């Protein structure tokens, strides 16, 4: 039986405001090297944009519906093995089934995550955990009170394989983003790396219900960190535009304390801090 950590744990307090300034020359060189080397990083995908989804048949089924909104795609994506038990690539778009980091890996995410969630004792929730190795590296970096969920059982099974033996404080469960098995105000930080994008493709009502559930489970001063490129900024920002949330990052270019830029995330960074306004169902 899987036990859930439900103790309220605030994730972060906002750092003092600092003026937005361009990175130093050395950091610009770092960004240039990162872009030049991107093709060598097996964990980094080609960014998926709304425009690309509308133009490319590789992400569509026979009825011209985007596959990222279909559970069958994710089951096959996460569980793809041949008769010998070896992992294969997804049949639709050839993405690897063994391990795949959507938009960015932990190296790119860490400066921003550390800034937003400095308390490593925070109760962290990973939305749509699947076969992404980034949460494993986050766990190893110190955020060990973690729950990861996916609506694909194959995704949860693959996550268990990636976490392996010894990482005993992570709970991996099958769950619906609209109705999480968590107490109200019990989560310190949620990482969404493409999951809301996939939910949005499924339907705007499901997307809005999933955001509403984040408002229920997030503790005061907790946060949601979203890496997104499919949802239009107006739709994503408006979903969180209510008294429960204070917007910290709005998808525009931003920098971490040491100068790392969101350009390296392969998508836009959005984040919100949970206010003290009670959730009213």
PDB file of C-alpha atoms in Angstrom:
ATOM      1  CA  UNK A   1       0.000   0.000   0.000  1.00  0.00           C
ATOM      2  CA  UNK A   2       1.306   3.417  -0.898  1.00  0.00           C
ATOM      3  CA  UNK A   3       1.359   5.947   1.889  1.00  0.00           C
ATOM      4  CA  UNK A   4       0.968   9.640   1.089  1.00  0.00           C
ATOM      5  CA  UNK A   5       2.852  12.407   2.808  1.00  0.00           C
ATOM      6  CA  UNK A   6       0.219  14.960   3.727  1.00  0.00           C
ATOM      7  CA  UNK A   7       1.907  17.340   6.135  1.00  0.00           C
ATOM      8  CA  UNK A   8       1.576  20.953   4.988  1.00  0.00           C
ATOM      9  CA  UNK A   9       4.960  22.261   3.957  1.00  0.00           C
ATOM     10  CA  UNK A  10       5.479  25.719   2.465  1.00  0.00           C
ATOM     11  CA  UNK A  11       7.828  25.720  -0.457  1.00  0.00           C
ATOM     12  CA  UNK A  12       9.460  29.106  -0.615  1.00  0.00           C
ATOM     13  CA  UNK A  13       9.383  32.770   0.117  1.00  0.00           C
ATOM     14  CA  UNK A  14       9.984  35.262  -2.644  1.00  0.00           C
ATOM     15  CA  UNK A  15      13.519  36.663  -2.803  1.00  0.00           C
ATOM     16  CA  UNK A  16      13.956  40.436  -2.774  1.00  0.00           C
ATOM     17  CA  UNK A  17      13.046  42.007  -6.082  1.00  0.00           C
ATOM     18  CA  UNK A  18      15.987  42.489  -8.400  1.00  0.00           C
ATOM     19  CA  UNK A  19      16.063  44.379 -11.671  1.00  0.00           C
ATOM     20  CA  UNK A  20      15.944  42.291 -14.814  1.00  0.00           C
ATOM     21  CA  UNK A  21      19.313  42.635 -16.480  1.00  0.00           C
ATOM     22  CA  UNK A  22      20.928  40.789 -19.352  1.00  0.00           C
ATOM     23  CA  UNK A  23      23.408  38.025 -18.547  1.00  0.00           C
ATOM     24  CA  UNK A  24      27.122  38.668 -18.599  1.00  0.00           C
ATOM     25  CA  UNK A  25      29.240  37.949 -21.648  1.00  0.00           C
ATOM     26  CA  UNK A  26      30.455  34.753 -20.030  1.00  0.00           C
ATOM     27  CA  UNK A  27      26.894  33.589 -19.511  1.00  0.00           C
ATOM     28  CA  UNK A  28      25.996  34.404 -23.102  1.00  0.00           C
ATOM     29  CA  UNK A  29      28.902  32.204 -24.122  1.00  0.00           C
ATOM     30  CA  UNK A  30      27.497  29.492 -21.882  1.00  0.00           C
ATOM     31  CA  UNK A  31      24.123  29.762 -23.618  1.00  0.00           C
ATOM     32  CA  UNK A  32      25.798  29.582 -27.018  1.00  0.00           C
ATOM     33  CA  UNK A  33      27.691  26.445 -25.999  1.00  0.00           C
ATOM     34  CA  UNK A  34      24.486  24.937 -24.622  1.00  0.00           C
ATOM     35  CA  UNK A  35      22.720  25.500 -27.922  1.00  0.00           C
ATOM     36  CA  UNK A  36      25.676  24.181 -29.893  1.00  0.00           C
ATOM     37  CA  UNK A  37      25.835  21.045 -27.772  1.00  0.00           C
ATOM     38  CA  UNK A  38      22.070  20.508 -27.614  1.00  0.00           C
ATOM     39  CA  UNK A  39      22.143  17.894 -30.323  1.00  0.00           C
ATOM     40  CA  UNK A  40      24.462  15.802 -28.168  1.00  0.00           C
ATOM     41  CA  UNK A  41      22.068  15.707 -25.197  1.00  0.00           C
ATOM     42  CA  UNK A  42      20.009  12.588 -25.462  1.00  0.00           C
ATOM     43  CA  UNK A  43      17.652  13.842 -22.744  1.00  0.00           C
ATOM     44  CA  UNK A  44      16.613  17.050 -24.484  1.00  0.00           C
ATOM     45  CA  UNK A  45      13.740  16.885 -26.973  1.00  0.00           C
ATOM     46  CA  UNK A  46      12.977  19.035 -29.948  1.00  0.00           C
ATOM     47  CA  UNK A  47      10.608  21.676 -28.544  1.00  0.00           C
ATOM     48  CA  UNK A  48       6.923  21.038 -29.261  1.00  0.00           C
ATOM     49  CA  UNK A  49       5.004  24.216 -30.034  1.00  0.00           C
ATOM     50  CA  UNK A  50       1.358  24.847 -30.784  1.00  0.00           C
ATOM     51  CA  UNK A  51       2.343  25.817 -34.322  1.00  0.00           C
ATOM     52  CA  UNK A  52       4.266  22.590 -34.797  1.00  0.00           C
ATOM     53  CA  UNK A  53       1.308  20.558 -33.557  1.00  0.00           C
ATOM     54  CA  UNK A  54      -0.994  22.223 -36.056  1.00  0.00           C
ATOM     55  CA  UNK A  55       1.331  21.638 -39.004  1.00  0.00           C
ATOM     56  CA  UNK A  56       2.932  18.261 -38.407  1.00  0.00           C
ATOM     57  CA  UNK A  57       1.128  14.971 -39.000  1.00  0.00           C
ATOM     58  CA  UNK A  58       3.729  13.068 -36.946  1.00  0.00           C
ATOM     59  CA  UNK A  59       1.849  14.113 -33.794  1.00  0.00           C
ATOM     60  CA  UNK A  60      -1.593  13.229 -35.156  1.00  0.00           C
ATOM     61  CA  UNK A  61      -3.558  10.007 -35.294  1.00  0.00           C
ATOM     62  CA  UNK A  62      -5.570   8.782 -38.264  1.00  0.00           C
ATOM     63  CA  UNK A  63      -8.398  11.140 -37.278  1.00  0.00           C
ATOM     64  CA  UNK A  64      -6.000  14.135 -37.216  1.00  0.00           C
ATOM     65  CA  UNK A  65      -6.233  14.432 -33.422  1.00  0.00           C
ATOM     66  CA  UNK A  66      -3.051  15.265 -31.536  1.00  0.00           C
ATOM     67  CA  UNK A  67      -1.688  12.087 -29.946  1.00  0.00           C
ATOM     68  CA  UNK A  68      -0.425  13.938 -26.869  1.00  0.00           C
ATOM     69  CA  UNK A  69      -4.029  14.206 -25.699  1.00  0.00           C
ATOM     70  CA  UNK A  70      -4.582  10.432 -25.853  1.00  0.00           C
ATOM     71  CA  UNK A  71      -3.876   8.011 -23.024  1.00  0.00           C
ATOM     72  CA  UNK A  72      -3.120   5.257 -25.547  1.00  0.00           C
ATOM     73  CA  UNK A  73      -0.119   7.237 -26.789  1.00  0.00           C
ATOM     74  CA  UNK A  74       1.341   7.579 -23.308  1.00  0.00           C
ATOM     75  CA  UNK A  75       0.766   3.921 -22.465  1.00  0.00           C
ATOM     76  CA  UNK A  76       2.684   2.964 -25.596  1.00  0.00           C
ATOM     77  CA  UNK A  77       5.287   5.676 -25.071  1.00  0.00           C
ATOM     78  CA  UNK A  78       6.146   4.526 -21.554  1.00  0.00           C
ATOM     79  CA  UNK A  79       5.696   0.793 -21.932  1.00  0.00           C
ATOM     80  CA  UNK A  80       7.200   0.179 -25.352  1.00  0.00           C
ATOM     81  CA  UNK A  81       9.276  -3.010 -25.218  1.00  0.00           C
ATOM     82  CA  UNK A  82       9.972  -5.650 -27.804  1.00  0.00           C
ATOM     83  CA  UNK A  83       9.636  -9.404 -27.353  1.00  0.00           C
ATOM     84  CA  UNK A  84      13.061  -9.540 -25.675  1.00  0.00           C
ATOM     85  CA  UNK A  85      12.112  -6.949 -23.065  1.00  0.00           C
ATOM     86  CA  UNK A  86      14.248  -4.196 -24.589  1.00  0.00           C
ATOM     87  CA  UNK A  87      12.844  -0.680 -24.757  1.00  0.00           C
ATOM     88  CA  UNK A  88      11.785   0.580 -28.167  1.00  0.00           C
ATOM     89  CA  UNK A  89      10.764   3.992 -29.466  1.00  0.00           C
ATOM     90  CA  UNK A  90       7.205   5.279 -29.612  1.00  0.00           C
ATOM     91  CA  UNK A  91       5.643   4.178 -32.878  1.00  0.00           C
ATOM     92  CA  UNK A  92       4.084   7.552 -33.654  1.00  0.00           C
ATOM     93  CA  UNK A  93       7.034   9.921 -33.304  1.00  0.00           C
ATOM     94  CA  UNK A  94       9.994   7.713 -32.365  1.00  0.00           C
ATOM     95  CA  UNK A  95      10.543   9.217 -28.929  1.00  0.00           C
ATOM     96  CA  UNK A  96      12.445   6.796 -26.676  1.00  0.00           C
ATOM     97  CA  UNK A  97      10.426   4.744 -24.214  1.00  0.00           C
ATOM     98  CA  UNK A  98      13.208   4.124 -21.707  1.00  0.00           C
ATOM     99  CA  UNK A  99      13.929   7.706 -20.606  1.00  0.00           C
ATOM    100  CA  UNK A 100      12.919  11.077 -21.987  1.00  0.00           C
ATOM    101  CA  UNK A 101      12.990  14.580 -20.488  1.00  0.00           C
ATOM    102  CA  UNK A 102      10.335  16.846 -21.922  1.00  0.00           C
ATOM    103  CA  UNK A 103      11.609  20.320 -22.836  1.00  0.00           C
ATOM    104  CA  UNK A 104      14.649  20.258 -20.533  1.00  0.00           C
ATOM    105  CA  UNK A 105      16.639  18.106 -18.160  1.00  0.00           C
ATOM    106  CA  UNK A 106      17.521  18.633 -14.516  1.00  0.00           C
ATOM    107  CA  UNK A 107      20.722  20.566 -15.316  1.00  0.00           C
ATOM    108  CA  UNK A 108      18.705  23.272 -17.063  1.00  0.00           C
ATOM    109  CA  UNK A 109      15.866  23.266 -14.532  1.00  0.00           C
ATOM    110  CA  UNK A 110      17.895  23.171 -11.306  1.00  0.00           C
ATOM    111  CA  UNK A 111      18.865  26.883 -11.039  1.00  0.00           C
ATOM    112  CA  UNK A 112      15.242  27.962 -11.298  1.00  0.00           C
ATOM    113  CA  UNK A 113      13.874  25.159  -9.128  1.00  0.00           C
ATOM    114  CA  UNK A 114      16.425  25.912  -6.399  1.00  0.00           C
ATOM    115  CA  UNK A 115      15.462  29.588  -6.512  1.00  0.00           C
ATOM    116  CA  UNK A 116      11.740  28.851  -6.238  1.00  0.00           C
ATOM    117  CA  UNK A 117      11.872  25.852  -3.877  1.00  0.00           C
ATOM    118  CA  UNK A 118      14.901  26.386  -1.603  1.00  0.00           C
ATOM    119  CA  UNK A 119      13.477  24.244   1.203  1.00  0.00           C
ATOM    120  CA  UNK A 120      14.466  20.681   0.365  1.00  0.00           C
ATOM    121  CA  UNK A 121      12.027  19.406   2.996  1.00  0.00           C
ATOM    122  CA  UNK A 122       9.096  20.667   0.931  1.00  0.00           C
ATOM    123  CA  UNK A 123       6.530  18.093  -0.121  1.00  0.00           C
ATOM    124  CA  UNK A 124       7.095  18.002  -3.880  1.00  0.00           C
ATOM    125  CA  UNK A 125       4.575  16.676  -6.403  1.00  0.00           C
ATOM    126  CA  UNK A 126       5.643  15.745  -9.932  1.00  0.00           C
ATOM    127  CA  UNK A 127       2.732  15.959 -12.367  1.00  0.00           C
ATOM    128  CA  UNK A 128       2.868  13.351 -15.132  1.00  0.00           C
ATOM    129  CA  UNK A 129       6.064  11.702 -13.986  1.00  0.00           C
ATOM    130  CA  UNK A 130       6.316   9.059 -16.731  1.00  0.00           C
ATOM    131  CA  UNK A 131       9.801   8.194 -17.992  1.00  0.00           C
ATOM    132  CA  UNK A 132      11.453  11.532 -17.238  1.00  0.00           C
ATOM    133  CA  UNK A 133      14.773  11.070 -15.375  1.00  0.00           C
ATOM    134  CA  UNK A 134      14.791  14.708 -14.172  1.00  0.00           C
ATOM    135  CA  UNK A 135      12.721  13.955 -11.015  1.00  0.00           C
ATOM    136  CA  UNK A 136      15.191  11.191 -10.099  1.00  0.00           C
ATOM    137  CA  UNK A 137      18.022  13.700 -10.245  1.00  0.00           C
ATOM    138  CA  UNK A 138      15.934  16.190  -8.269  1.00  0.00           C
ATOM    139  CA  UNK A 139      15.475  13.518  -5.608  1.00  0.00           C
ATOM    140  CA  UNK A 140      19.215  12.838  -5.540  1.00  0.00           C
ATOM    141  CA  UNK A 141      19.854  16.577  -5.217  1.00  0.00           C
ATOM    142  CA  UNK A 142      17.957  16.623  -1.921  1.00  0.00           C
ATOM    143  CA  UNK A 143      14.197  16.987  -2.540  1.00  0.00           C
ATOM    144  CA  UNK A 144      13.374  13.549  -1.201  1.00  0.00           C
ATOM    145  CA  UNK A 145       9.817  14.093   0.084  1.00  0.00           C
ATOM    146  CA  UNK A 146       8.257  13.494  -3.296  1.00  0.00           C
ATOM    147  CA  UNK A 147       5.090  12.140  -4.827  1.00  0.00           C
ATOM    148  CA  UNK A 148       4.892  11.522  -8.572  1.00  0.00           C
ATOM    149  CA  UNK A 149       1.712  10.648 -10.404  1.00  0.00           C
ATOM    150  CA  UNK A 150       0.652   9.789 -13.913  1.00  0.00           C
ATOM    151  CA  UNK A 151      -2.655   8.703 -15.404  1.00  0.00           C
ATOM    152  CA  UNK A 152      -0.824   6.020 -17.362  1.00  0.00           C
ATOM    153  CA  UNK A 153      -0.005   2.940 -15.311  1.00  0.00           C
ATOM    154  CA  UNK A 154       2.820   2.238 -17.751  1.00  0.00           C
ATOM    155  CA  UNK A 155       4.269   5.642 -16.870  1.00  0.00           C
ATOM    156  CA  UNK A 156       4.166   4.874 -13.161  1.00  0.00           C
ATOM    157  CA  UNK A 157       5.774   1.478 -13.741  1.00  0.00           C
ATOM    158  CA  UNK A 158       8.557   3.073 -15.761  1.00  0.00           C
ATOM    159  CA  UNK A 159       9.103   5.731 -13.081  1.00  0.00           C
ATOM    160  CA  UNK A 160       9.514   2.986 -10.479  1.00  0.00           C
ATOM    161  CA  UNK A 161      12.203   1.415 -12.657  1.00  0.00           C
ATOM    162  CA  UNK A 162      13.990   4.746 -13.018  1.00  0.00           C
ATOM    163  CA  UNK A 163      13.914   5.475  -9.275  1.00  0.00           C
ATOM    164  CA  UNK A 164      15.166   1.969  -8.555  1.00  0.00           C
ATOM    165  CA  UNK A 165      16.078   0.635  -5.134  1.00  0.00           C
ATOM    166  CA  UNK A 166      17.020   2.886  -2.226  1.00  0.00           C
ATOM    167  CA  UNK A 167      14.958   5.974  -2.982  1.00  0.00           C
ATOM    168  CA  UNK A 168      12.362   4.943  -0.453  1.00  0.00           C
ATOM    169  CA  UNK A 169      10.643   8.253   0.302  1.00  0.00           C
ATOM    170  CA  UNK A 170       9.135   8.737  -3.151  1.00  0.00           C
ATOM    171  CA  UNK A 171       5.498   7.715  -3.692  1.00  0.00           C
ATOM    172  CA  UNK A 172       4.606   6.829  -7.272  1.00  0.00           C
ATOM    173  CA  UNK A 173       0.914   6.435  -8.012  1.00  0.00           C
ATOM    174  CA  UNK A 174      -1.639   6.370 -10.798  1.00  0.00           C
ATOM    175  CA  UNK A 175      -3.926   9.371 -10.423  1.00  0.00           C
ATOM    176  CA  UNK A 176      -6.146  11.836 -12.237  1.00  0.00           C
ATOM    177  CA  UNK A 177      -4.821  15.416 -12.141  1.00  0.00           C
ATOM    178  CA  UNK A 178      -8.366  16.619 -11.490  1.00  0.00           C
ATOM    179  CA  UNK A 179      -8.807  14.553  -8.331  1.00  0.00           C
ATOM    180  CA  UNK A 180      -5.557  13.904  -6.523  1.00  0.00           C
ATOM    181  CA  UNK A 181      -5.466  11.636  -3.446  1.00  0.00           C
ATOM    182  CA  UNK A 182      -3.963  14.434  -1.355  1.00  0.00           C
ATOM    183  CA  UNK A 183      -5.216  16.485   1.561  1.00  0.00           C
ATOM    184  CA  UNK A 184      -6.003  20.147   1.037  1.00  0.00           C
ATOM    185  CA  UNK A 185      -3.023  22.486   1.483  1.00  0.00           C
ATOM    186  CA  UNK A 186      -0.595  19.555   1.781  1.00  0.00           C
ATOM    187  CA  UNK A 187       1.797  20.265  -1.104  1.00  0.00           C
ATOM    188  CA  UNK A 188       4.808  22.570  -0.954  1.00  0.00           C
ATOM    189  CA  UNK A 189       5.677  22.591  -4.659  1.00  0.00           C
ATOM    190  CA  UNK A 190       4.395  21.055  -7.879  1.00  0.00           C
ATOM    191  CA  UNK A 191       6.526  20.601 -10.986  1.00  0.00           C
ATOM    192  CA  UNK A 192       4.614  20.550 -14.242  1.00  0.00           C
ATOM    193  CA  UNK A 193       6.901  19.875 -17.197  1.00  0.00           C
ATOM    194  CA  UNK A 194       4.575  19.491 -20.158  1.00  0.00           C
ATOM    195  CA  UNK A 195       1.737  17.748 -18.334  1.00  0.00           C
ATOM    196  CA  UNK A 196      -0.614  20.719 -18.388  1.00  0.00           C
ATOM    197  CA  UNK A 197       0.239  21.052 -22.082  1.00  0.00           C
ATOM    198  CA  UNK A 198      -0.950  17.486 -22.705  1.00  0.00           C
ATOM    199  CA  UNK A 199      -4.057  18.007 -20.574  1.00  0.00           C
ATOM    200  CA  UNK A 200      -4.855  21.226 -22.444  1.00  0.00           C
ATOM    201  CA  UNK A 201      -4.752  19.312 -25.730  1.00  0.00           C
ATOM    202  CA  UNK A 202      -7.261  16.853 -24.269  1.00  0.00           C
ATOM    203  CA  UNK A 203      -9.696  19.634 -23.442  1.00  0.00           C
ATOM    204  CA  UNK A 204      -9.871  23.078 -21.877  1.00  0.00           C
ATOM    205  CA  UNK A 205     -12.391  21.989 -19.248  1.00  0.00           C
ATOM    206  CA  UNK A 206     -10.078  19.206 -18.068  1.00  0.00           C
ATOM    207  CA  UNK A 207      -7.204  21.697 -18.060  1.00  0.00           C
ATOM    208  CA  UNK A 208      -9.097  24.192 -15.896  1.00  0.00           C
ATOM    209  CA  UNK A 209     -10.210  21.446 -13.492  1.00  0.00           C
ATOM    210  CA  UNK A 210      -6.588  20.312 -13.121  1.00  0.00           C
ATOM    211  CA  UNK A 211      -5.455  23.849 -12.298  1.00  0.00           C
ATOM    212  CA  UNK A 212      -8.284  24.149  -9.780  1.00  0.00           C
ATOM    213  CA  UNK A 213      -7.075  20.963  -8.084  1.00  0.00           C
ATOM    214  CA  UNK A 214      -3.621  22.513  -7.755  1.00  0.00           C
ATOM    215  CA  UNK A 215      -5.250  25.354  -5.866  1.00  0.00           C
ATOM    216  CA  UNK A 216      -6.854  22.887  -3.471  1.00  0.00           C
ATOM    217  CA  UNK A 217      -3.756  20.823  -2.643  1.00  0.00           C
ATOM    218  CA  UNK A 218      -1.102  23.576  -2.547  1.00  0.00           C
ATOM    219  CA  UNK A 219      -0.217  24.990   0.867  1.00  0.00           C
ATOM    220  CA  UNK A 220       0.033  28.698   1.602  1.00  0.00           C
ATOM    221  CA  UNK A 221       3.359  29.992   0.212  1.00  0.00           C
ATOM    222  CA  UNK A 222       3.688  26.811  -1.838  1.00  0.00           C
ATOM    223  CA  UNK A 223       4.232  27.073  -5.566  1.00  0.00           C
ATOM    224  CA  UNK A 224       3.513  25.624  -8.968  1.00  0.00           C
ATOM    225  CA  UNK A 225       6.395  25.612 -11.440  1.00  0.00           C
ATOM    226  CA  UNK A 226       5.286  25.030 -15.022  1.00  0.00           C
ATOM    227  CA  UNK A 227       7.442  24.526 -18.114  1.00  0.00           C
ATOM    228  CA  UNK A 228       5.103  25.004 -21.046  1.00  0.00           C
ATOM    229  CA  UNK A 229       5.060  25.893 -24.712  1.00  0.00           C
ATOM    230  CA  UNK A 230       1.798  24.487 -26.089  1.00  0.00           C
ATOM    231  CA  UNK A 231      -0.736  26.442 -24.035  1.00  0.00           C
ATOM    232  CA  UNK A 232      -1.168  30.018 -25.160  1.00  0.00           C
ATOM    233  CA  UNK A 233       0.162  32.448 -22.531  1.00  0.00           C
ATOM    234  CA  UNK A 234      -3.236  34.109 -22.165  1.00  0.00           C
ATOM    235  CA  UNK A 235      -4.953  30.783 -21.478  1.00  0.00           C
ATOM    236  CA  UNK A 236      -2.307  29.591 -19.012  1.00  0.00           C
ATOM    237  CA  UNK A 237      -2.033  32.852 -17.107  1.00  0.00           C
ATOM    238  CA  UNK A 238      -5.803  33.345 -16.964  1.00  0.00           C
ATOM    239  CA  UNK A 239      -6.264  29.861 -15.464  1.00  0.00           C
ATOM    240  CA  UNK A 240      -4.231  30.992 -12.443  1.00  0.00           C
ATOM    241  CA  UNK A 241      -5.623  34.539 -12.432  1.00  0.00           C
ATOM    242  CA  UNK A 242      -7.600  34.377  -9.219  1.00  0.00           C
ATOM    243  CA  UNK A 243      -7.063  35.247  -5.533  1.00  0.00           C
ATOM    244  CA  UNK A 244      -5.474  31.855  -4.799  1.00  0.00           C
ATOM    245  CA  UNK A 245      -2.325  32.678  -6.781  1.00  0.00           C
ATOM    246  CA  UNK A 246       0.357  35.315  -7.118  1.00  0.00           C
ATOM    247  CA  UNK A 247       2.215  35.133 -10.438  1.00  0.00           C
ATOM    248  CA  UNK A 248       6.014  35.011 -10.139  1.00  0.00           C
ATOM    249  CA  UNK A 249       7.043  34.096 -13.705  1.00  0.00           C
ATOM    250  CA  UNK A 250       4.799  34.893 -16.664  1.00  0.00           C
ATOM    251  CA  UNK A 251       6.598  33.095 -19.478  1.00  0.00           C
ATOM    252  CA  UNK A 252       8.824  36.003 -20.439  1.00  0.00           C
ATOM    253  CA  UNK A 253      12.617  35.817 -20.391  1.00  0.00           C
ATOM    254  CA  UNK A 254      13.899  35.485 -16.831  1.00  0.00           C
ATOM    255  CA  UNK A 255      17.176  34.779 -15.089  1.00  0.00           C
ATOM    256  CA  UNK A 256      18.238  32.690 -12.105  1.00  0.00           C
ATOM    257  CA  UNK A 257      20.456  34.286  -9.422  1.00  0.00           C
ATOM    258  CA  UNK A 258      23.675  33.159 -11.114  1.00  0.00           C
ATOM    259  CA  UNK A 259      22.599  34.403 -14.526  1.00  0.00           C
ATOM    260  CA  UNK A 260      21.151  31.264 -16.104  1.00  0.00           C
ATOM    261  CA  UNK A 261      18.379  32.204 -18.532  1.00  0.00           C
ATOM    262  CA  UNK A 262      15.067  30.535 -19.255  1.00  0.00           C
ATOM    263  CA  UNK A 263      16.176  30.271 -22.892  1.00  0.00           C
ATOM    264  CA  UNK A 264      17.872  27.016 -21.888  1.00  0.00           C
ATOM    265  CA  UNK A 265      14.604  25.410 -20.737  1.00  0.00           C
ATOM    266  CA  UNK A 266      13.376  24.641 -24.246  1.00  0.00           C
ATOM    267  CA  UNK A 267      10.025  26.226 -23.317  1.00  0.00           C
ATOM    268  CA  UNK A 268       8.661  29.075 -21.227  1.00  0.00           C
ATOM    269  CA  UNK A 269       8.847  29.237 -17.435  1.00  0.00           C
ATOM    270  CA  UNK A 270       5.700  30.046 -15.497  1.00  0.00           C
ATOM    271  CA  UNK A 271       5.386  29.963 -11.725  1.00  0.00           C
ATOM    272  CA  UNK A 272       2.863  30.960  -9.119  1.00  0.00           C
ATOM    273  CA  UNK A 273       2.953  31.320  -5.359  1.00  0.00           C
ATOM    274  CA  UNK A 274      -0.067  30.165  -3.356  1.00  0.00           C
ATOM    275  CA  UNK A 275      -1.647  32.948  -1.332  1.00  0.00           C
ATOM    276  CA  UNK A 276      -3.292  32.556   2.061  1.00  0.00           C
ATOM    277  CA  UNK A 277      -6.781  32.790   0.557  1.00  0.00           C
ATOM    278  CA  UNK A 278      -8.641  29.579   1.509  1.00  0.00           C
ATOM    279  CA  UNK A 279      -9.721  27.224  -1.219  1.00  0.00           C
ATOM    280  CA  UNK A 280     -13.476  27.272  -1.588  1.00  0.00           C
ATOM    281  CA  UNK A 281     -14.902  24.267  -3.411  1.00  0.00           C
TER     282      UNK A 281
END
